[in-house]
């Protein structure tokens, strides 16, 4: 029986394929097609569309995070699959076995095998690398997950190599009918240096080599797809600082540090790459907030605009902002760096009320000092002492970012792509909402 391996190579575009001969070879024996993405073109939203065939308005994943109104909290990178509405591809494959290797919302998904990053959060505040597996006994068959190469200033190839090796282990020992594999490597240097940089070309070539063992397995159909293309940027947009300056966003202060006060703010934004959801407490304020946001280098989507883009879900903000092509949104809401909360200078994807690509850098304002702080923190950790990994720059970090995504692509060379090793399934173009049907066809 032929098995199906689906590689989600984030950031893969036709432009990058020029540096990836092994992936091009798969396309030559099968086919390659443009892949239409959804708004926002970010990981959690697009993956949910791939697996359900639904738009964000239907499956409810309106970003990598959003404002949970019932809790009064902004939360990013949740993991429970129940947050994704609709029938998933594995629900439509009764009697077939499915493995999920690091796709998001893996926890609780009704698949046969799950592997996903899951750090250990010690009672004394330490965070240690680890992963979650289902069934539990699978955990001890895998080496330690290299968490600090999965995200942060040290993010790089080892995490993607680990993921590919974990997928190979499942394929060799469990033989799933469908294996989903999330491969993040292109996310890193393309955001740090931009997709036009030499580092981006090098990252593509590196990844092409790492993927090779999954591309030529006997009796295997391979689908390679991407959620978005990363494009060059140079302008961070401080939307929350604008809302605060106009008296719409409130903060509360503890120990000299300012925290976003979602409970009393009239308006605040949840920044997610090139898209920001603006939550407005009083409907009567929406026109004024929309007028204010229109002064930013961004398009403002009201209810009609959200509906036109398949983003009119209750989890969405009352307004949605889409940055101009060379810009992206910060979550920053403080007006003085001295008042920033301590987590702002840390790699802290769960506590920040928005996405922060500055976490990919040692503070550009003083990278050597940031590295020394990291070395000291690691030493304290090894001695069992409390430590703070405060290595992330604030405005200097934001200004260093050279690549982003989230908008719908303007240039086909920078748009997502789908490659399939089976020429009988050829398409001229595939929409993100059509991926599920294609996978079901290939798995039948």
Coordinates of C-alpha atoms in Angstrom, one line a residue:
X1 CA 0.0 0.0 0.0
X2 CA 1.3 3.5 -0.9
X3 CA 1.7 5.8 2.1
X4 CA 1.3 9.6 1.9
X5 CA 3.8 12.0 3.4
X6 CA 2.9 15.7 3.6
X7 CA 5.7 18.1 4.3
X8 CA 4.7 21.6 5.4
X9 CA 7.9 23.5 4.5
X10 CA 7.0 26.9 5.8
X11 CA 8.1 29.8 3.7
X12 CA 8.8 27.7 0.5
X13 CA 8.3 29.7 -2.7
X14 CA 9.1 29.3 -6.4
X15 CA 12.0 31.8 -5.8
X16 CA 13.6 29.6 -3.2
X17 CA 13.1 26.4 -5.2
X18 CA 16.0 27.6 -7.4
X19 CA 18.3 26.6 -4.5
X20 CA 16.6 23.2 -3.9
X21 CA 17.4 20.6 -6.6
X22 CA 15.9 17.7 -4.6
X23 CA 12.6 19.3 -4.3
X24 CA 12.7 20.3 -8.0
X25 CA 13.3 16.7 -8.8
X26 CA 10.1 15.7 -7.0
X27 CA 8.2 18.3 -9.0
X28 CA 9.7 17.1 -12.3
X29 CA 8.5 13.5 -11.7
X30 CA 5.1 14.7 -10.5
X31 CA 3.9 18.3 -10.7
X32 CA 4.2 21.8 -9.1
X33 CA 1.3 24.2 -8.8
X34 CA 0.8 27.7 -7.2
X35 CA -0.9 27.3 -3.8
X36 CA -3.5 30.0 -2.9
X37 CA -3.3 30.9 0.8
X38 CA -5.7 32.5 3.2
X39 CA -5.7 35.7 5.2
X40 CA -4.0 35.8 7.6
X41 CA -1.2 33.9 5.9
X42 CA 0.2 32.7 9.2
X43 CA 1.0 29.1 10.4
X44 CA -2.0 28.3 12.6
X45 CA -4.6 29.8 10.3
X46 CA -3.3 28.2 7.1
X47 CA -2.6 24.8 8.6
X48 CA -6.2 24.7 9.9
X49 CA -7.5 25.5 6.4
X50 CA -5.3 22.7 4.9
X51 CA -6.6 20.2 7.3
X52 CA -10.3 21.2 7.2
X53 CA -10.9 22.7 3.8
X54 CA -12.5 25.7 5.6
X55 CA -11.7 29.4 5.8
X56 CA -10.7 31.0 9.1
X57 CA -14.3 32.4 9.3
X58 CA -15.4 28.7 9.4
X59 CA -12.8 26.9 11.4
X60 CA -12.2 29.8 13.8
X61 CA -8.4 30.0 13.8
X62 CA -8.1 33.7 13.0
X63 CA -4.3 33.9 13.7
X64 CA -1.5 32.3 15.6
X65 CA -3.3 33.9 18.6
X66 CA -6.2 36.1 19.4
X67 CA -8.0 37.8 22.3
X68 CA -10.0 35.2 24.2
X69 CA -12.9 37.5 25.2
X70 CA -14.3 35.1 27.7
X71 CA -11.0 35.1 29.6
X72 CA -9.8 38.7 29.0
X73 CA -6.5 37.3 27.8
X74 CA -4.5 37.4 24.6
X75 CA -3.1 33.9 24.0
X76 CA -0.7 32.7 21.3
X77 CA 0.4 29.3 20.3
X78 CA -2.3 27.2 22.0
X79 CA -2.1 23.5 21.3
X80 CA -5.5 21.9 21.8
X81 CA -7.0 20.6 18.6
X82 CA -10.5 21.4 19.8
X83 CA -9.9 25.1 19.0
X84 CA -10.1 24.2 15.3
X85 CA -13.6 23.8 14.1
X86 CA -14.7 21.5 11.3
X87 CA -13.9 18.0 10.1
X88 CA -10.2 17.3 9.9
X89 CA -8.6 15.2 7.1
X90 CA -8.0 12.3 9.5
X91 CA -11.8 12.3 10.4
X92 CA -12.5 11.6 6.7
X93 CA -10.0 8.6 6.6
X94 CA -11.7 5.9 8.7
X95 CA -9.6 2.8 9.0
X96 CA -6.4 4.6 7.9
X97 CA -3.6 5.4 10.3
X98 CA -2.3 9.0 10.7
X99 CA 0.8 10.5 12.3
X100 CA 1.2 14.2 13.2
X101 CA 4.8 15.4 13.5
X102 CA 4.8 18.9 14.9
X103 CA 1.9 20.4 13.0
X104 CA 0.1 22.9 15.3
X105 CA -2.9 22.1 17.4
X106 CA -1.6 18.6 17.8
X107 CA -2.7 18.0 21.3
X108 CA -5.9 15.9 21.5
X109 CA -6.1 15.4 17.7
X110 CA -7.7 12.1 16.9
X111 CA -4.6 10.6 15.2
X112 CA -2.7 7.4 15.9
X113 CA 0.7 9.0 16.6
X114 CA 1.6 12.6 17.7
X115 CA 4.9 14.2 18.3
X116 CA 5.0 17.9 19.2
X117 CA 7.3 20.2 21.1
X118 CA 6.3 20.6 24.8
X119 CA 8.9 22.1 27.2
X120 CA 9.0 21.2 30.8
X121 CA 8.1 24.2 33.0
X122 CA 9.7 23.6 36.3
X123 CA 8.1 24.9 39.5
X124 CA 11.1 27.2 40.1
X125 CA 10.6 28.9 36.7
X126 CA 13.1 26.9 34.7
X127 CA 12.1 25.9 31.1
X128 CA 13.7 22.7 29.7
X129 CA 13.5 21.2 26.3
X130 CA 11.2 18.2 25.8
X131 CA 8.4 16.9 23.6
X132 CA 4.9 15.4 24.0
X133 CA 4.1 12.2 22.3
X134 CA 1.1 10.0 21.9
X135 CA 1.2 7.2 22.7
X136 CA 3.4 8.1 25.7
X137 CA 5.8 5.2 25.2
X138 CA 6.9 6.9 21.9
X139 CA 8.6 9.6 23.9
X140 CA 11.5 7.4 25.1
X141 CA 12.3 6.3 21.5
X142 CA 13.3 9.8 20.6
X143 CA 16.3 11.9 21.5
X144 CA 15.8 15.2 23.4
X145 CA 14.1 17.8 21.3
X146 CA 16.4 20.8 20.6
X147 CA 14.0 23.4 21.7
X148 CA 16.4 26.3 21.6
X149 CA 17.1 25.8 17.9
X150 CA 13.3 25.7 17.3
X151 CA 12.8 29.3 18.1
X152 CA 14.9 32.2 19.5
X153 CA 18.3 33.6 18.7
X154 CA 19.7 30.1 18.3
X155 CA 16.9 28.9 15.9
X156 CA 18.4 26.9 13.1
X157 CA 18.7 23.6 11.3
X158 CA 19.0 21.2 14.2
X159 CA 15.3 21.4 15.1
X160 CA 14.2 20.7 11.5
X161 CA 16.7 17.8 11.3
X162 CA 15.2 16.4 14.6
X163 CA 11.7 16.7 13.1
X164 CA 12.7 14.9 9.9
X165 CA 14.4 12.2 11.9
X166 CA 11.4 11.7 14.1
X167 CA 9.2 11.4 11.0
X168 CA 11.6 8.8 9.6
X169 CA 11.4 6.9 12.8
X170 CA 7.6 6.7 12.7
X171 CA 7.6 5.7 9.0
X172 CA 10.1 3.0 9.7
X173 CA 8.5 1.6 12.8
X174 CA 4.8 2.3 12.6
X175 CA 4.2 2.7 8.8
X176 CA 1.4 5.3 9.0
X177 CA -0.9 5.7 5.9
X178 CA -0.7 9.5 6.3
X179 CA 2.2 11.4 7.9
X180 CA 2.1 15.1 8.4
X181 CA 5.5 16.8 9.0
X182 CA 6.0 20.5 9.9
X183 CA 9.4 21.7 8.9
X184 CA 10.2 25.3 10.2
X185 CA 13.8 26.0 9.0
X186 CA 13.0 28.6 6.4
X187 CA 11.2 30.8 9.0
X188 CA 14.4 31.8 10.6
X189 CA 17.0 33.4 8.4
X190 CA 14.2 34.7 6.0
X191 CA 12.8 36.7 8.9
X192 CA 16.2 37.7 10.2
X193 CA 17.8 38.8 6.9
X194 CA 15.0 38.8 4.3
X195 CA 14.2 36.4 1.4
X196 CA 16.5 38.3 -0.9
X197 CA 19.6 37.7 1.3
X198 CA 22.4 35.2 0.7
X199 CA 21.4 33.7 4.1
X200 CA 18.0 32.8 2.7
X201 CA 19.5 31.0 -0.3
X202 CA 21.8 29.1 2.0
X203 CA 19.0 28.1 4.3
X204 CA 17.0 26.7 1.3
X205 CA 20.0 24.7 0.2
X206 CA 20.6 23.3 3.7
X207 CA 17.0 22.3 4.1
X208 CA 16.9 20.6 0.7
X209 CA 19.6 18.2 1.9
X210 CA 17.9 17.5 5.2
X211 CA 14.6 16.7 3.5
X212 CA 16.2 14.2 1.1
X213 CA 15.4 11.0 3.1
X214 CA 11.7 11.8 3.1
X215 CA 11.5 12.5 -0.6
X216 CA 12.5 9.2 -2.2
X217 CA 11.0 6.5 0.0
X218 CA 9.6 3.5 -1.9
X219 CA 5.8 3.1 -2.1
X220 CA 5.4 6.7 -0.8
X221 CA 3.6 9.7 -2.4
X222 CA 5.1 13.0 -1.3
X223 CA 3.3 16.3 -1.1
X224 CA 5.3 19.4 -0.2
X225 CA 3.5 22.6 0.5
X226 CA 3.9 25.9 2.2
X227 CA 1.6 28.2 4.2
X228 CA 3.0 31.5 3.0
X229 CA 5.9 33.2 1.4
X230 CA 8.1 35.6 3.4
X231 CA 8.8 38.9 1.7
X232 CA 11.2 41.8 2.4
X233 CA 10.2 44.3 5.1
X234 CA 11.9 47.2 6.8
X235 CA 9.2 49.1 8.6
X236 CA 7.8 48.0 12.0
X237 CA 4.3 49.5 12.8
X238 CA 3.7 50.3 16.5
X239 CA -0.1 50.2 16.3
X240 CA -0.6 49.8 20.1
X241 CA 1.6 52.8 20.8
X242 CA -0.7 54.9 18.6
X243 CA -3.8 53.6 20.3
X244 CA -2.2 54.4 23.7
X245 CA -1.2 57.9 22.6
X246 CA -4.8 58.6 21.7
X247 CA -6.1 57.4 25.1
X248 CA -7.7 54.2 23.8
X249 CA -5.2 51.6 25.3
X250 CA -4.7 51.3 29.0
X251 CA -1.8 49.7 31.0
X252 CA -1.5 48.8 34.6
X253 CA 1.9 48.9 36.5
X254 CA 3.5 46.4 38.8
X255 CA 7.1 46.9 40.2
X256 CA 7.7 49.6 37.6
X257 CA 6.7 47.4 34.7
X258 CA 3.7 48.2 32.4
X259 CA 1.3 45.4 31.4
X260 CA -1.4 45.7 28.7
X261 CA -4.8 46.2 30.4
X262 CA -7.2 44.3 28.2
X263 CA -10.0 44.6 30.7
X264 CA -10.3 48.4 30.6
X265 CA -8.8 49.4 27.2
X266 CA -11.3 50.8 24.7
X267 CA -9.1 49.5 21.9
X268 CA -6.0 47.4 21.5
X269 CA -4.3 45.4 18.8
X270 CA -3.1 41.8 18.7
X271 CA -0.2 41.9 16.3
X272 CA 0.6 38.9 14.2
X273 CA 3.2 39.5 11.6
X274 CA 1.6 41.6 8.9
X275 CA -1.9 41.3 10.3
X276 CA -3.3 42.9 13.4
X277 CA -6.7 42.3 15.0
X278 CA -8.0 45.4 16.7
X279 CA -10.4 44.7 19.5
X280 CA -12.8 47.6 20.3
X281 CA -14.8 47.4 23.5
X282 CA -17.6 49.9 22.6
X283 CA -19.2 49.6 19.1
X284 CA -19.6 53.3 19.2
X285 CA -15.8 53.7 19.1
X286 CA -15.3 51.6 16.0
X287 CA -15.6 54.5 13.4
X288 CA -13.1 56.6 15.3
X289 CA -10.7 53.8 15.8
X290 CA -10.9 52.9 12.1
X291 CA -10.2 56.5 11.2
X292 CA -7.2 56.5 13.5
X293 CA -5.8 53.2 12.1
X294 CA -6.2 54.5 8.6
X295 CA -3.3 56.9 9.3
X296 CA -1.0 53.8 9.6
X297 CA 0.7 52.2 6.6
X298 CA -2.0 49.5 6.5
X299 CA -5.4 48.6 5.0
X300 CA -8.3 48.7 7.5
X301 CA -10.9 45.9 7.1
X302 CA -14.3 46.4 8.7
X303 CA -17.1 43.8 8.8
X304 CA -17.5 43.9 5.0
X305 CA -13.8 43.6 4.4
X306 CA -13.4 40.7 6.9
X307 CA -16.3 38.9 5.2
X308 CA -14.7 39.4 1.8
X309 CA -11.5 37.7 3.1
X310 CA -13.2 34.9 5.0
X311 CA -12.2 36.3 8.3
X312 CA -15.5 37.3 9.8
X313 CA -15.4 35.1 12.9
X314 CA -16.4 36.0 16.5
X315 CA -12.7 35.6 17.5
X316 CA -11.6 38.3 15.0
X317 CA -11.1 41.9 16.1
X318 CA -13.8 44.4 15.3
X319 CA -11.2 45.7 12.8
X320 CA -8.4 43.9 11.0
X321 CA -5.4 45.7 9.8
X322 CA -3.2 44.4 6.9
X323 CA 0.2 46.1 6.7
X324 CA 1.7 47.5 3.5
X325 CA 4.0 45.1 1.7
X326 CA 7.3 46.4 3.3
X327 CA 5.8 46.7 6.9
X328 CA 4.8 44.5 9.8
X329 CA 3.1 45.1 13.2
X330 CA 4.8 45.1 16.6
X331 CA 2.9 44.3 19.8
X332 CA 4.7 47.0 21.7
X333 CA 2.5 49.2 23.9
X334 CA 4.9 50.9 26.3
X335 CA 6.2 54.4 25.5
X336 CA 9.5 54.1 27.4
X337 CA 11.7 51.0 27.3
X338 CA 12.4 51.4 31.0
X339 CA 8.7 50.5 31.6
X340 CA 8.7 47.4 29.4
X341 CA 7.8 44.2 31.3
X342 CA 10.6 41.8 31.9
X343 CA 9.3 39.2 29.5
X344 CA 9.7 41.7 26.6
X345 CA 13.4 41.1 26.6
X346 CA 13.0 37.3 26.8
X347 CA 12.0 34.6 24.3
X348 CA 8.5 34.3 25.7
X349 CA 6.0 33.3 23.1
X350 CA 3.2 32.6 25.5
X351 CA 3.3 35.8 27.7
X352 CA 3.6 38.4 25.0
X353 CA 0.3 39.7 23.8
X354 CA 1.4 39.5 20.2
X355 CA 4.1 38.0 17.9
X356 CA 7.7 39.2 18.4
X357 CA 10.2 38.4 15.6
X358 CA 12.8 40.3 17.6
X359 CA 13.2 37.0 19.5
X360 CA 15.2 35.7 16.6
X361 CA 18.1 38.1 17.4
X362 CA 20.5 38.7 20.2
X363 CA 19.8 42.3 21.0
X364 CA 21.1 44.2 18.0
X365 CA 21.8 47.2 20.2
X366 CA 24.4 45.1 22.0
X367 CA 24.7 41.6 20.7
X368 CA 27.9 40.8 22.6
X369 CA 26.5 41.8 25.9
X370 CA 23.3 39.9 25.1
X371 CA 25.4 36.7 24.5
X372 CA 27.2 37.3 27.8
X373 CA 23.9 37.5 29.6
X374 CA 22.8 34.3 28.0
X375 CA 26.0 32.5 29.1
X376 CA 25.5 33.7 32.6
X377 CA 21.8 32.6 32.6
X378 CA 22.8 29.1 31.4
X379 CA 25.4 28.9 34.1
X380 CA 22.8 29.9 36.7
X381 CA 20.4 27.3 35.3
X382 CA 23.0 24.5 35.6
X383 CA 23.6 25.4 39.2
X384 CA 19.9 25.2 39.9
X385 CA 19.5 29.0 40.4
X386 CA 16.9 31.3 39.1
X387 CA 17.8 33.0 35.9
X388 CA 16.4 35.5 33.3
X389 CA 17.3 34.9 29.6
X390 CA 17.0 38.6 28.8
X391 CA 18.7 38.7 25.4
X392 CA 16.0 40.2 23.1
X393 CA 16.2 43.8 21.9
X394 CA 13.1 46.0 21.9
X395 CA 13.0 48.7 19.2
X396 CA 16.5 47.8 18.0
X397 CA 15.3 44.2 17.6
X398 CA 12.2 45.3 15.7
X399 CA 14.3 47.5 13.3
X400 CA 16.5 44.5 12.6
X401 CA 13.7 42.3 11.1
X402 CA 14.0 42.0 7.4
X403 CA 11.3 39.5 6.5
X404 CA 7.6 39.0 7.3
X405 CA 4.4 37.4 6.1
X406 CA 0.6 37.5 6.7
X407 CA -0.6 39.5 3.7
X408 CA -1.9 37.8 0.6
X409 CA 1.0 37.5 -1.9
X410 CA 1.4 40.0 -4.7
X411 CA 4.2 38.3 -6.7
X412 CA 3.7 34.6 -7.7
X413 CA 7.5 34.1 -7.1
X414 CA 7.0 34.9 -3.4
X415 CA 3.7 32.9 -3.0
X416 CA 3.2 29.5 -1.5
X417 CA 3.7 26.4 -3.7
X418 CA 2.5 22.8 -3.8
X419 CA 4.7 20.0 -5.1
X420 CA 3.4 16.4 -5.5
X421 CA 5.3 13.3 -6.6
X422 CA 2.1 11.8 -8.2
X423 CA 1.6 13.1 -11.7
X424 CA -1.9 11.6 -11.9
X425 CA -3.2 14.2 -9.4
X426 CA -1.9 17.2 -11.5
X427 CA -3.6 20.6 -11.0
X428 CA -2.9 23.9 -12.6
X429 CA -3.5 25.7 -9.2
X430 CA -4.6 24.6 -5.7
X431 CA -6.4 26.8 -3.2
X432 CA -5.7 26.3 0.5
X433 CA -9.3 25.2 0.9
X434 CA -8.7 22.4 -1.7
X435 CA -5.7 20.8 0.0
X436 CA -7.8 18.6 2.2
X437 CA -9.7 17.1 -0.8
X438 CA -6.4 16.6 -2.7
X439 CA -4.9 14.7 0.3
X440 CA -8.0 12.5 0.6
X441 CA -7.8 11.7 -3.1
X442 CA -4.1 10.8 -2.8
X443 CA -4.8 8.7 0.4
X444 CA -7.7 6.8 -1.1

